[in-house]
Amino acid sequence: MKQSEFPYDKIPPALLRDWRGHPLYIIATYLRGQLMLTLPAFLVAMIFTRIIARVIRYDLASMVTVVVALVTAMAYIFYHRYSTNIRAFLSTLIAGISPDQELATRAWIEAINFPPFVVGGTILVAILAYGAQAIYFFLTTEFRLAIELQGWIVSLALTVAIALVFFLLYLERTMYPVTLLALAMGAQASLDDSCVYRFRLRPKLLVLILPIMIVPLVTLGLFGYSQAVILGGDPTTSLLLTGVVVIFSGGVAVTLTLLLVRNVLTPVQEIEQVMTAVADGDLTARVRPYNSDELTDLGLHFNTMTEELAEQEQVKTAFGRYVSATVRDGILGGRIRLGGERRELTIAFTDIRNFTSWCERTPPEQVIRTLNAYYENLVQILTDHGGTVTRYTGDGVLVLFGAPLDDPDHARHAVEAALEAHELLEKFNDIRRTAGAFELRTGFGIHTGIAVVGSIGCEARAEYTPIGDPANVASRIEGLNRELGTSVLISHATYECVADYVIVGKTAETPVKGRVEPVQVYEIVGLHT
């Protein structure tokens, strides 16, 4: 895509800032994060250090500086390591080129993975650094002093932990415009991709809530401990009491956190299970309300949507009993509109001979059962060959081939369907003959021409049907079967389309009601193999 054609106005300007073609978004995100989060965390750590240093008289400031510097440097390495595709994606945009779908997808995946990967790597470095410090203190200082220093390390570790929680939220927010832009560029988003790290709700809630609840407890405990020692209290006793209070309070905090997480996850998992069931086609699945919060409200809204889907499916199924599946899906999908269009198509008309006299001497219930049994198989054959049944007229059926969907071989398919339907009728009559019942005799009239087809009627009630000469001619040709003693008759227009495929029996040129010129008709007795 040329640079002048690219829609820069739809992209956040921060994503397009560059230095010699290299995107600055990732480095800007890193620097802003260090300024907003690392610096305050460092200052808080130094405050803790000064409090502890007043008790144990140990120079700790240099250690704090070294650890924070190490974590900060490693964070930048992780930024660079886990943003390769993001930077390539942004570089392409900066160059005024539209990224391909594969690059956009890789960038989307990397933007999803970036926050947990960077924060996870930083946490690992912090654990190793503080663990090494703890081991060093135990190996180089007396036991009592080492215990007191561990409290300082715990306070620093928790300070870093809560900073990393903010860091995670910050990175998720900064990656949000990248994911949206990648999707706009055609990225294929799927959480089932093996490259996507699923940072699920349970661990995310635990990571977010636990530090927020525990850090203040530890901070207050350490502050109380330092004040007790400064005021002349026994360090060991003060440390023991502080530890008991912190552990007990921490246990309460952890328990409350787990209960909260479970309370939140239960309705979420319920909604997820119901959504999966609905996606698999089970429209009877419903979300069960557990309480009265927003998640329950969301579940009930999903139930309403599922009920509407079930109603639509019932309408679709019922609708399909009155029109063909093709017409049904076209109307429901908005592809067939009220009005019409001119198109070449083949129209077949079939009805049952001597239907009126048979109805007069046969109970109506039996007539309906017989017609339904015959039509069920007949319609299946017609639709298998691409036909669209648009109208039932008692004993007659009007079928379109080549509408509403295009079919270049509509004439041949109409003839094939008529011959197969005739074979079906013979089998149907074999069964009725065995039972001593009335044998049905039908005829097919087929004509090809240009007609106006569409959904005719009003918004409340409409019918997809052809308007014009071809429908009338097909009906008149079908009526000639009685005179000629045939079963399948086609017009000359249809014959020109299928002459190479069909075996012709009788031919005739006969006047047809509604036409000045006589119509040439051909009996079809089979197909060339």
Short mmCIF file of C-alpha atoms in Angstrom, two decimals:
data_model
loop_
_atom_site.label_atom_id
_atom_site.label_comp_id
_atom_site.label_asym_id
_atom_site.label_seq_id
_atom_site.Cartn_x
_atom_site.Cartn_y
_atom_site.Cartn_z
CA MET A 1 0.00 0.00 0.00
CA LYS A 2 1.34 3.42 -0.86
CA GLN A 3 2.16 5.76 1.98
CA SER A 4 -0.34 8.36 0.80
CA GLU A 5 -3.13 5.78 0.86
CA PHE A 6 -2.48 4.49 4.36
CA PRO A 7 -5.06 5.57 6.98
CA TYR A 8 -2.66 7.10 9.50
CA ASP A 9 -5.47 9.06 11.14
CA LYS A 10 -6.91 5.80 12.51
CA ILE A 11 -3.68 4.79 14.30
CA PRO A 12 -2.66 6.23 17.70
CA PRO A 13 0.29 8.58 17.01
CA ALA A 14 2.39 6.99 19.77
CA LEU A 15 2.55 3.73 17.81
CA LEU A 16 4.08 5.46 14.78
CA ARG A 17 6.84 7.43 16.48
CA ASP A 18 10.21 6.29 15.20
CA TRP A 19 13.92 6.99 14.99
CA ARG A 20 15.30 6.31 11.51
CA GLY A 21 12.49 3.89 10.79
CA HIS A 22 12.81 2.03 14.10
CA PRO A 23 9.66 2.17 16.28
CA LEU A 24 10.04 3.87 19.64
CA TYR A 25 6.86 2.54 21.22
CA ILE A 26 8.49 -0.35 23.11
CA ILE A 27 11.40 1.69 24.47
CA ALA A 28 9.01 4.51 25.39
CA THR A 29 6.82 2.00 27.21
CA TYR A 30 9.88 0.74 29.09
CA LEU A 31 11.12 4.19 30.12
CA ARG A 32 7.66 5.36 31.15
CA GLY A 33 7.20 2.21 33.23
CA GLN A 34 10.51 2.67 35.02
CA LEU A 35 9.67 6.27 35.81
CA MET A 36 6.13 5.54 36.99
CA LEU A 37 6.73 2.25 38.85
CA THR A 38 10.38 1.34 39.41
CA LEU A 39 11.40 4.73 40.82
CA PRO A 40 8.58 4.85 43.41
CA ALA A 41 9.28 1.22 44.36
CA PHE A 42 12.95 2.07 44.83
CA LEU A 43 12.11 5.03 47.06
CA VAL A 44 9.78 2.91 49.20
CA ALA A 45 12.48 0.25 49.49
CA MET A 46 14.94 2.89 50.68
CA ILE A 47 12.46 4.01 53.35
CA PHE A 48 12.19 0.42 54.61
CA THR A 49 15.97 0.20 54.54
CA ARG A 50 16.39 3.29 56.68
CA ILE A 51 13.88 1.93 59.22
CA ILE A 52 15.66 -1.43 59.47
CA ALA A 53 19.12 0.16 59.45
CA ARG A 54 18.24 2.09 62.60
CA VAL A 55 17.73 -1.26 64.32
CA ILE A 56 20.55 -3.47 63.04
CA ARG A 57 23.14 -0.81 62.09
CA TYR A 58 23.91 -2.50 58.80
CA ASP A 59 24.64 -0.67 55.53
CA LEU A 60 21.91 -1.88 53.18
CA ALA A 61 21.45 1.01 50.73
CA SER A 62 24.10 -0.22 48.32
CA MET A 63 22.48 -3.68 48.21
CA VAL A 64 19.09 -2.18 47.45
CA THR A 65 20.60 -0.14 44.63
CA VAL A 66 22.37 -3.15 43.12
CA VAL A 67 19.26 -5.36 43.17
CA VAL A 68 16.97 -2.68 41.73
CA ALA A 69 19.52 -1.91 39.01
CA LEU A 70 19.78 -5.61 38.14
CA VAL A 71 16.01 -6.05 37.94
CA THR A 72 15.66 -2.88 35.86
CA ALA A 73 18.35 -3.97 33.39
CA MET A 74 16.88 -7.45 33.02
CA ALA A 75 13.43 -5.94 32.47
CA TYR A 76 14.78 -4.10 29.42
CA ILE A 77 16.23 -7.35 28.07
CA PHE A 78 12.82 -9.00 28.43
CA TYR A 79 11.17 -6.01 26.73
CA HIS A 80 13.44 -6.45 23.73
CA ARG A 81 13.27 -10.25 23.70
CA TYR A 82 9.47 -10.51 23.71
CA SER A 83 8.66 -7.68 21.27
CA THR A 84 10.38 -8.84 18.05
CA ASN A 85 7.19 -9.24 16.02
CA ILE A 86 5.58 -6.14 17.53
CA ARG A 87 8.53 -4.02 16.44
CA ALA A 88 8.52 -5.60 12.96
CA PHE A 89 4.78 -4.95 12.70
CA LEU A 90 5.14 -1.30 13.72
CA SER A 91 8.16 -0.83 11.43
CA THR A 92 6.05 -1.98 8.49
CA LEU A 93 3.35 0.53 9.36
CA ILE A 94 5.89 3.32 9.78
CA ALA A 95 7.20 2.52 6.30
CA GLY A 96 3.68 3.05 4.95
CA ILE A 97 3.21 -0.62 4.04
CA SER A 98 0.17 -2.66 4.99
CA PRO A 99 1.37 -5.69 7.03
CA ASP A 100 0.37 -9.12 5.79
CA GLN A 101 -2.01 -11.26 7.82
CA GLU A 102 0.73 -13.55 9.12
CA LEU A 103 2.78 -10.68 10.56
CA ALA A 104 -0.34 -9.08 12.05
CA THR A 105 -1.26 -12.39 13.70
CA ARG A 106 2.24 -12.85 15.14
CA ALA A 107 2.15 -9.29 16.47
CA TRP A 108 -1.26 -9.89 18.07
CA ILE A 109 -0.01 -13.07 19.77
CA GLU A 110 3.13 -11.31 21.00
CA ALA A 111 1.11 -8.37 22.34
CA ILE A 112 -1.09 -10.83 24.25
CA ASN A 113 1.95 -12.66 25.66
CA PHE A 114 4.08 -9.56 26.31
CA PRO A 115 2.75 -8.53 29.77
CA PRO A 116 2.91 -11.97 31.50
CA PHE A 117 6.22 -12.90 29.82
CA VAL A 118 8.01 -9.66 30.76
CA VAL A 119 6.62 -9.59 34.28
CA GLY A 120 7.24 -13.33 34.74
CA GLY A 121 10.88 -12.97 33.68
CA THR A 122 11.34 -9.98 35.96
CA ILE A 123 9.84 -11.89 38.89
CA LEU A 124 12.25 -14.76 38.28
CA VAL A 125 15.23 -12.38 38.33
CA ALA A 126 13.96 -10.72 41.52
CA ILE A 127 13.50 -14.10 43.24
CA LEU A 128 17.04 -15.15 42.34
CA ALA A 129 18.48 -11.81 43.49
CA TYR A 130 16.67 -11.76 46.83
CA GLY A 131 17.33 -15.47 47.37
CA ALA A 132 21.04 -14.89 46.84
CA GLN A 133 20.94 -12.02 49.34
CA ALA A 134 19.18 -14.17 51.93
CA ILE A 135 21.76 -16.94 51.58
CA TYR A 136 24.58 -14.37 51.79
CA PHE A 137 23.23 -12.95 55.05
CA PHE A 138 22.95 -16.39 56.64
CA LEU A 139 26.50 -17.25 55.63
CA THR A 140 28.17 -13.96 56.63
CA THR A 141 26.31 -12.67 59.72
CA GLU A 142 25.35 -14.03 63.09
CA PHE A 143 22.04 -15.91 63.29
CA ARG A 144 20.03 -13.23 65.13
CA LEU A 145 21.13 -10.52 62.76
CA ALA A 146 20.47 -12.78 59.77
CA ILE A 147 16.89 -13.35 60.96
CA GLU A 148 16.33 -9.61 61.24
CA LEU A 149 17.78 -9.05 57.80
CA GLN A 150 15.37 -11.62 56.38
CA GLY A 151 12.51 -9.41 57.51
CA TRP A 152 14.07 -6.57 55.56
CA ILE A 153 14.42 -8.80 52.50
CA VAL A 154 10.78 -9.88 52.78
CA SER A 155 9.68 -6.26 52.93
CA LEU A 156 11.71 -5.41 49.85
CA ALA A 157 10.48 -8.48 47.98
CA LEU A 158 6.86 -7.60 48.71
CA THR A 159 7.50 -4.03 47.63
CA VAL A 160 8.82 -5.31 44.32
CA ALA A 161 5.88 -7.75 44.09
CA ILE A 162 3.26 -5.05 44.38
CA ALA A 163 5.24 -2.90 41.92
CA LEU A 164 5.16 -5.81 39.47
CA VAL A 165 1.39 -6.11 39.91
CA PHE A 166 1.05 -2.50 38.80
CA PHE A 167 3.62 -3.27 36.11
CA LEU A 168 1.45 -6.11 34.76
CA LEU A 169 -1.62 -3.88 34.56
CA TYR A 170 0.45 -1.12 32.97
CA LEU A 171 1.82 -3.44 30.25
CA GLU A 172 -1.62 -4.88 29.49
CA ARG A 173 -2.90 -1.35 28.98
CA THR A 174 0.02 -0.34 26.74
CA MET A 175 -0.41 -3.47 24.59
CA TYR A 176 -4.12 -2.83 24.13
CA PRO A 177 -3.74 -0.46 21.12
CA VAL A 178 -1.25 -2.87 19.54
CA THR A 179 -3.73 -5.76 19.71
CA LEU A 180 -6.52 -3.60 18.27
CA LEU A 181 -4.32 -2.43 15.42
CA ALA A 182 -3.18 -5.98 14.63
CA LEU A 183 -6.80 -7.13 14.51
CA ALA A 184 -7.69 -4.21 12.24
CA MET A 185 -4.91 -5.36 9.91
CA GLY A 186 -6.40 -8.84 9.61
CA ALA A 187 -4.83 -10.77 12.48
CA GLN A 188 -6.46 -14.15 13.09
CA ALA A 189 -7.21 -14.05 16.81
CA SER A 190 -7.54 -17.42 18.52
CA LEU A 191 -6.83 -18.25 22.14
CA ASP A 192 -6.54 -21.91 21.11
CA ASP A 193 -3.28 -21.16 19.28
CA SER A 194 -0.42 -23.07 20.92
CA CYS A 195 1.70 -19.89 20.87
CA VAL A 196 -0.77 -17.96 23.04
CA TYR A 197 -0.09 -18.05 26.77
CA ARG A 198 -3.40 -18.25 28.60
CA PHE A 199 -3.13 -16.00 31.66
CA ARG A 200 -6.42 -17.12 33.14
CA LEU A 201 -8.62 -15.33 35.62
CA ARG A 202 -7.76 -17.40 38.71
CA PRO A 203 -3.98 -16.74 38.72
CA LYS A 204 -4.55 -13.16 37.62
CA LEU A 205 -6.86 -12.46 40.57
CA LEU A 206 -4.44 -14.12 42.97
CA VAL A 207 -1.52 -12.11 41.60
CA LEU A 208 -3.48 -8.88 41.85
CA ILE A 209 -5.13 -9.31 45.23
CA LEU A 210 -2.60 -11.15 47.41
CA PRO A 211 0.18 -8.52 47.30
CA ILE A 212 -2.32 -5.74 47.87
CA MET A 213 -3.55 -7.46 51.05
CA ILE A 214 -0.26 -8.82 52.41
CA VAL A 215 2.13 -5.91 51.76
CA PRO A 216 0.42 -3.51 54.19
CA LEU A 217 0.43 -6.20 56.89
CA VAL A 218 4.14 -6.88 56.52
CA THR A 219 4.91 -3.17 56.34
CA LEU A 220 3.00 -2.45 59.54
CA GLY A 221 4.63 -5.44 61.20
CA LEU A 222 8.13 -4.32 60.32
CA PHE A 223 7.41 -0.77 61.36
CA GLY A 224 6.02 -1.95 64.70
CA TYR A 225 9.02 -4.23 65.19
CA SER A 226 11.51 -1.43 64.52
CA GLN A 227 9.71 0.94 66.87
CA ALA A 228 9.62 -1.70 69.62
CA VAL A 229 13.37 -2.24 69.33
CA ILE A 230 14.14 1.48 69.20
CA LEU A 231 12.09 2.00 72.37
CA GLY A 232 14.12 -0.64 74.19
CA GLY A 233 12.14 -3.81 73.67
CA ASP A 234 13.77 -7.23 73.37
CA PRO A 235 14.55 -7.75 69.61
CA THR A 236 13.90 -11.50 69.66
CA THR A 237 10.57 -11.22 71.48
CA SER A 238 9.49 -8.30 69.31
CA LEU A 239 10.42 -10.20 66.16
CA LEU A 240 8.52 -13.29 67.34
CA LEU A 241 5.38 -11.33 68.15
CA THR A 242 5.62 -9.43 64.89
CA GLY A 243 6.00 -12.70 62.97
CA VAL A 244 2.97 -14.26 64.68
CA VAL A 245 0.79 -11.23 63.94
CA VAL A 246 1.93 -11.03 60.32
CA ILE A 247 1.51 -14.77 59.71
CA PHE A 248 -1.96 -14.83 61.26
CA SER A 249 -3.08 -11.72 59.39
CA GLY A 250 -1.51 -13.05 56.20
CA GLY A 251 -3.37 -16.32 56.60
CA VAL A 252 -6.64 -14.46 56.96
CA ALA A 253 -5.78 -12.37 53.90
CA VAL A 254 -4.94 -15.45 51.82
CA THR A 255 -8.15 -17.22 52.90
CA LEU A 256 -10.28 -14.21 52.04
CA THR A 257 -8.50 -13.90 48.70
CA LEU A 258 -9.14 -17.55 47.81
CA LEU A 259 -12.80 -17.22 48.77
CA LEU A 260 -13.13 -14.07 46.67
CA VAL A 261 -11.46 -15.73 43.69
CA ARG A 262 -13.75 -18.74 44.00
CA ASN A 263 -16.79 -16.50 44.30
CA VAL A 264 -15.84 -14.65 41.12
CA LEU A 265 -14.78 -17.70 39.12
CA THR A 266 -17.85 -19.85 39.81
CA PRO A 267 -20.30 -17.79 37.70
CA VAL A 268 -17.60 -17.16 35.08
CA GLN A 269 -17.00 -20.90 34.68
CA GLU A 270 -20.77 -21.47 34.56
CA ILE A 271 -21.14 -18.93 31.74
CA GLU A 272 -18.17 -20.45 29.90
CA GLN A 273 -19.66 -23.96 30.08
CA VAL A 274 -23.05 -22.76 28.82
CA MET A 275 -21.42 -20.80 25.99
CA THR A 276 -19.51 -23.92 24.94
CA ALA A 277 -22.73 -25.96 24.97
CA VAL A 278 -24.55 -23.36 22.87
CA ALA A 279 -21.64 -23.23 20.42
CA ASP A 280 -21.97 -27.01 20.07
CA GLY A 281 -25.64 -26.60 19.16
CA ASP A 282 -27.35 -27.18 22.52
CA LEU A 283 -29.79 -24.28 22.74
CA THR A 284 -31.40 -25.67 25.90
CA ALA A 285 -28.36 -24.87 28.08
CA ARG A 286 -28.93 -22.06 30.58
CA VAL A 287 -26.80 -20.15 33.08
CA ARG A 288 -27.93 -20.76 36.66
CA PRO A 289 -27.94 -17.59 38.79
CA TYR A 290 -25.89 -17.91 41.99
CA ASN A 291 -26.27 -14.41 43.39
CA SER A 292 -27.30 -10.91 42.33
CA ASP A 293 -24.04 -9.36 41.13
CA GLU A 294 -23.10 -8.15 37.63
CA LEU A 295 -21.77 -11.56 36.56
CA THR A 296 -25.14 -13.13 37.31
CA ASP A 297 -26.81 -10.33 35.37
CA LEU A 298 -24.47 -11.09 32.46
CA GLY A 299 -25.43 -14.77 32.65
CA LEU A 300 -29.14 -13.95 32.60
CA HIS A 301 -28.64 -11.71 29.57
CA PHE A 302 -26.88 -14.63 27.89
CA ASN A 303 -29.89 -16.82 28.74
CA THR A 304 -32.15 -14.29 27.03
CA MET A 305 -29.95 -14.33 23.95
CA THR A 306 -29.96 -18.14 23.90
CA GLU A 307 -33.75 -18.22 24.18
CA GLU A 308 -34.01 -15.83 21.22
CA LEU A 309 -31.63 -18.05 19.25
CA ALA A 310 -33.79 -21.07 20.06
CA GLU A 311 -36.91 -19.21 18.90
CA GLN A 312 -35.16 -18.21 15.68
CA GLU A 313 -34.12 -21.81 15.12
CA GLN A 314 -37.72 -22.93 15.63
CA VAL A 315 -38.89 -20.30 13.14
CA LYS A 316 -36.18 -21.39 10.73
CA THR A 317 -37.20 -25.04 11.04
CA ALA A 318 -40.90 -24.26 10.66
CA PHE A 319 -40.21 -21.86 7.80
CA GLY A 320 -38.24 -24.56 6.02
CA ARG A 321 -41.35 -26.74 5.93
CA TYR A 322 -43.12 -24.22 3.72
CA VAL A 323 -40.27 -23.13 1.44
CA SER A 324 -37.03 -24.78 0.38
CA ALA A 325 -33.97 -24.52 2.58
CA THR A 326 -32.31 -22.36 -0.08
CA VAL A 327 -35.14 -19.83 -0.10
CA ARG A 328 -35.46 -19.97 3.68
CA ASP A 329 -31.78 -19.22 4.27
CA GLY A 330 -31.81 -16.57 1.57
CA ILE A 331 -34.76 -14.73 3.07
CA LEU A 332 -33.56 -15.02 6.68
CA GLY A 333 -30.08 -13.99 5.61
CA GLY A 334 -31.35 -10.98 3.69
CA ARG A 335 -30.05 -12.22 0.32
CA ILE A 336 -33.59 -12.48 -1.10
CA ARG A 337 -35.49 -9.23 -0.88
CA LEU A 338 -39.04 -8.20 -1.55
CA GLY A 339 -39.29 -7.33 -5.22
CA GLY A 340 -37.64 -9.43 -7.88
CA GLU A 341 -34.99 -9.90 -10.52
CA ARG A 342 -34.95 -11.08 -14.12
CA ARG A 343 -33.00 -14.24 -14.74
CA GLU A 344 -32.92 -17.26 -17.01
CA LEU A 345 -34.13 -20.37 -15.26
CA THR A 346 -35.92 -23.64 -15.80
CA ILE A 347 -39.37 -24.15 -14.30
CA ALA A 348 -40.85 -27.58 -13.67
CA PHE A 349 -44.51 -28.14 -12.86
CA THR A 350 -45.92 -31.47 -11.74
CA ASP A 351 -49.34 -32.60 -10.60
CA ILE A 352 -51.34 -35.77 -9.99
CA ARG A 353 -53.74 -37.01 -12.67
CA ASN A 354 -57.38 -37.62 -11.77
CA PHE A 355 -56.72 -36.00 -8.41
CA THR A 356 -60.21 -34.50 -8.08
CA SER A 357 -62.09 -37.77 -8.65
CA TRP A 358 -59.73 -39.60 -6.28
CA CYS A 359 -60.39 -37.02 -3.55
CA GLU A 360 -64.15 -37.38 -3.98
CA ARG A 361 -64.10 -41.08 -3.14
CA THR A 362 -61.29 -41.06 -0.56
CA PRO A 363 -61.44 -39.86 3.05
CA PRO A 364 -59.59 -36.51 3.35
CA GLU A 365 -57.32 -37.86 6.12
CA GLN A 366 -56.10 -40.58 3.79
CA VAL A 367 -55.57 -38.07 0.97
CA ILE A 368 -53.38 -35.91 3.21
CA ARG A 369 -51.34 -38.91 4.42
CA THR A 370 -50.78 -40.10 0.84
CA LEU A 371 -49.75 -36.67 -0.42
CA ASN A 372 -47.38 -36.10 2.49
CA ALA A 373 -45.73 -39.50 2.00
CA TYR A 374 -45.24 -38.85 -1.71
CA TYR A 375 -44.14 -35.23 -1.40
CA GLU A 376 -41.61 -35.98 1.33
CA ASN A 377 -39.58 -38.14 -1.06
CA LEU A 378 -40.36 -36.04 -4.14
CA VAL A 379 -39.14 -32.80 -2.60
CA GLN A 380 -35.94 -34.48 -1.42
CA ILE A 381 -35.16 -35.52 -5.01
CA LEU A 382 -35.96 -32.08 -6.38
CA THR A 383 -33.78 -30.26 -3.86
CA ASP A 384 -30.93 -32.77 -4.31
CA HIS A 385 -30.80 -31.66 -7.94
CA GLY A 386 -30.76 -27.97 -7.03
CA GLY A 387 -34.48 -27.34 -7.30
CA THR A 388 -36.35 -24.83 -5.17
CA VAL A 389 -39.95 -25.79 -4.38
CA THR A 390 -41.87 -22.53 -4.26
CA ARG A 391 -45.52 -23.48 -4.41
CA TYR A 392 -47.92 -26.31 -3.57
CA THR A 393 -51.33 -26.16 -5.25
CA GLY A 394 -53.10 -29.17 -3.78
CA ASP A 395 -51.86 -31.88 -6.11
CA GLY A 396 -49.41 -29.62 -7.97
CA VAL A 397 -45.86 -28.50 -7.22
CA LEU A 398 -43.95 -25.61 -8.84
CA VAL A 399 -40.17 -25.99 -8.83
CA LEU A 400 -37.44 -23.54 -9.90
CA PHE A 401 -34.00 -24.54 -11.14
CA GLY A 402 -31.45 -21.75 -11.38
CA ALA A 403 -33.09 -19.53 -8.76
CA PRO A 404 -32.56 -18.11 -6.25
CA LEU A 405 -28.99 -19.43 -6.60
CA ASP A 406 -27.22 -19.46 -9.96
CA ASP A 407 -26.97 -22.83 -11.69
CA PRO A 408 -25.52 -22.90 -15.23
CA ASP A 409 -26.92 -26.43 -15.77
CA HIS A 410 -30.42 -25.70 -14.49
CA ALA A 411 -32.16 -27.27 -17.51
CA ARG A 412 -30.26 -30.56 -17.25
CA HIS A 413 -30.79 -30.73 -13.50
CA ALA A 414 -34.53 -30.19 -13.94
CA VAL A 415 -34.79 -33.07 -16.44
CA GLU A 416 -32.69 -35.38 -14.24
CA ALA A 417 -34.89 -34.57 -11.24
CA ALA A 418 -38.09 -35.27 -13.21
CA LEU A 419 -36.84 -38.67 -14.41
CA GLU A 420 -35.70 -39.68 -10.93
CA ALA A 421 -39.04 -38.54 -9.50
CA HIS A 422 -40.83 -40.74 -12.07
CA GLU A 423 -38.76 -43.74 -10.92
CA LEU A 424 -39.65 -42.90 -7.32
CA LEU A 425 -43.34 -42.84 -8.22
CA GLU A 426 -43.12 -46.36 -9.68
CA LYS A 427 -41.64 -47.67 -6.42
CA PHE A 428 -44.25 -45.75 -4.45
CA ASN A 429 -47.02 -47.33 -6.53
CA ASP A 430 -45.56 -50.82 -6.07
CA ILE A 431 -46.14 -50.42 -2.34
CA ARG A 432 -49.64 -49.01 -2.83
CA ARG A 433 -50.50 -51.74 -5.33
CA THR A 434 -49.61 -54.38 -2.76
CA ALA A 435 -51.96 -52.71 -0.30
CA GLY A 436 -54.73 -52.43 -2.91
CA ALA A 437 -54.62 -48.63 -2.80
CA PHE A 438 -55.13 -46.10 -5.57
CA GLU A 439 -52.04 -45.70 -7.79
CA LEU A 440 -50.82 -42.16 -8.34
CA ARG A 441 -50.01 -40.99 -11.84
CA THR A 442 -48.14 -37.74 -12.33
CA GLY A 443 -46.76 -35.65 -15.14
CA PHE A 444 -43.92 -33.15 -15.43
CA GLY A 445 -43.90 -30.09 -17.66
CA ILE A 446 -40.54 -28.33 -18.01
CA HIS A 447 -39.77 -25.03 -19.73
CA THR A 448 -36.69 -22.78 -19.84
CA GLY A 449 -36.90 -19.02 -20.23
CA ILE A 450 -36.48 -15.62 -18.65
CA ALA A 451 -38.79 -14.74 -15.79
CA VAL A 452 -38.99 -12.29 -12.92
CA VAL A 453 -38.41 -14.13 -9.65
CA GLY A 454 -38.48 -12.77 -6.15
CA SER A 455 -40.26 -12.61 -2.85
CA ILE A 456 -43.70 -11.39 -3.84
CA GLY A 457 -46.10 -10.08 -1.22
CA CYS A 458 -45.67 -7.88 1.81
CA GLU A 459 -43.55 -7.82 4.95
CA ALA A 460 -46.18 -9.82 6.84
CA ARG A 461 -46.62 -12.56 4.23
CA ALA A 462 -44.63 -13.19 1.08
CA GLU A 463 -43.93 -16.00 -1.36
CA TYR A 464 -40.84 -16.62 -3.47
CA THR A 465 -42.25 -17.29 -6.92
CA PRO A 466 -41.71 -16.67 -10.64
CA ILE A 467 -43.78 -14.15 -12.57
CA GLY A 468 -44.05 -14.34 -16.34
CA ASP A 469 -44.55 -16.58 -19.34
CA PRO A 470 -42.22 -19.49 -18.38
CA ALA A 471 -44.32 -20.49 -15.37
CA ASN A 472 -47.51 -20.52 -17.43
CA VAL A 473 -45.87 -22.48 -20.25
CA ALA A 474 -44.52 -25.12 -17.85
CA SER A 475 -48.00 -25.59 -16.41
CA ARG A 476 -49.58 -25.88 -19.88
CA ILE A 477 -46.93 -28.35 -21.03
CA GLU A 478 -47.58 -30.52 -17.99
CA GLY A 479 -51.26 -30.64 -18.98
CA LEU A 480 -50.30 -32.07 -22.39
CA ASN A 481 -49.10 -35.28 -20.71
CA ARG A 482 -52.72 -36.42 -20.44
CA GLU A 483 -53.32 -35.93 -24.17
CA LEU A 484 -50.05 -37.51 -25.30
CA GLY A 485 -49.94 -40.31 -22.71
CA THR A 486 -46.51 -39.22 -21.49
CA SER A 487 -44.94 -38.51 -18.09
CA VAL A 488 -42.13 -36.00 -18.72
CA LEU A 489 -42.47 -33.31 -21.39
CA ILE A 490 -40.05 -30.47 -22.07
CA SER A 491 -40.28 -27.42 -24.30
CA HIS A 492 -38.06 -26.72 -27.30
CA ALA A 493 -36.19 -24.08 -25.27
CA THR A 494 -35.30 -26.69 -22.66
CA TYR A 495 -34.48 -29.28 -25.32
CA GLU A 496 -31.88 -26.97 -26.86
CA CYS A 497 -30.10 -26.95 -23.49
CA VAL A 498 -30.17 -30.73 -22.91
CA ALA A 499 -30.24 -32.27 -26.40
CA ASP A 500 -26.89 -33.98 -25.89
CA TYR A 501 -27.97 -35.64 -22.64
CA VAL A 502 -31.52 -36.92 -23.18
CA ILE A 503 -33.28 -39.75 -24.99
CA VAL A 504 -36.41 -38.47 -26.72
CA GLY A 505 -39.63 -40.42 -27.24
CA LYS A 506 -42.65 -38.68 -28.71
CA THR A 507 -42.52 -35.17 -30.10
CA ALA A 508 -45.41 -32.90 -30.91
CA GLU A 509 -46.21 -29.37 -31.88
CA THR A 510 -49.38 -28.33 -30.16
CA PRO A 511 -51.22 -25.12 -29.37
CA VAL A 512 -51.03 -23.95 -25.76
CA LYS A 513 -53.58 -21.76 -24.01
CA GLY A 514 -52.29 -18.23 -23.69
CA ARG A 515 -49.89 -18.48 -26.65
CA VAL A 516 -50.49 -17.60 -30.28
CA GLU A 517 -47.77 -19.84 -31.66
CA PRO A 518 -47.88 -23.61 -31.04
CA VAL A 519 -45.31 -25.11 -28.69
CA GLN A 520 -42.90 -27.86 -29.69
CA VAL A 521 -42.68 -30.47 -26.90
CA TYR A 522 -40.46 -33.51 -26.41
CA GLU A 523 -41.09 -36.60 -24.32
CA ILE A 524 -38.03 -37.54 -22.26
CA VAL A 525 -37.69 -41.26 -21.64
CA GLY A 526 -34.13 -41.43 -20.36
CA LEU A 527 -30.60 -40.06 -20.31
CA HIS A 528 -27.59 -40.99 -22.39
CA THR A 529 -25.04 -42.93 -20.36
#
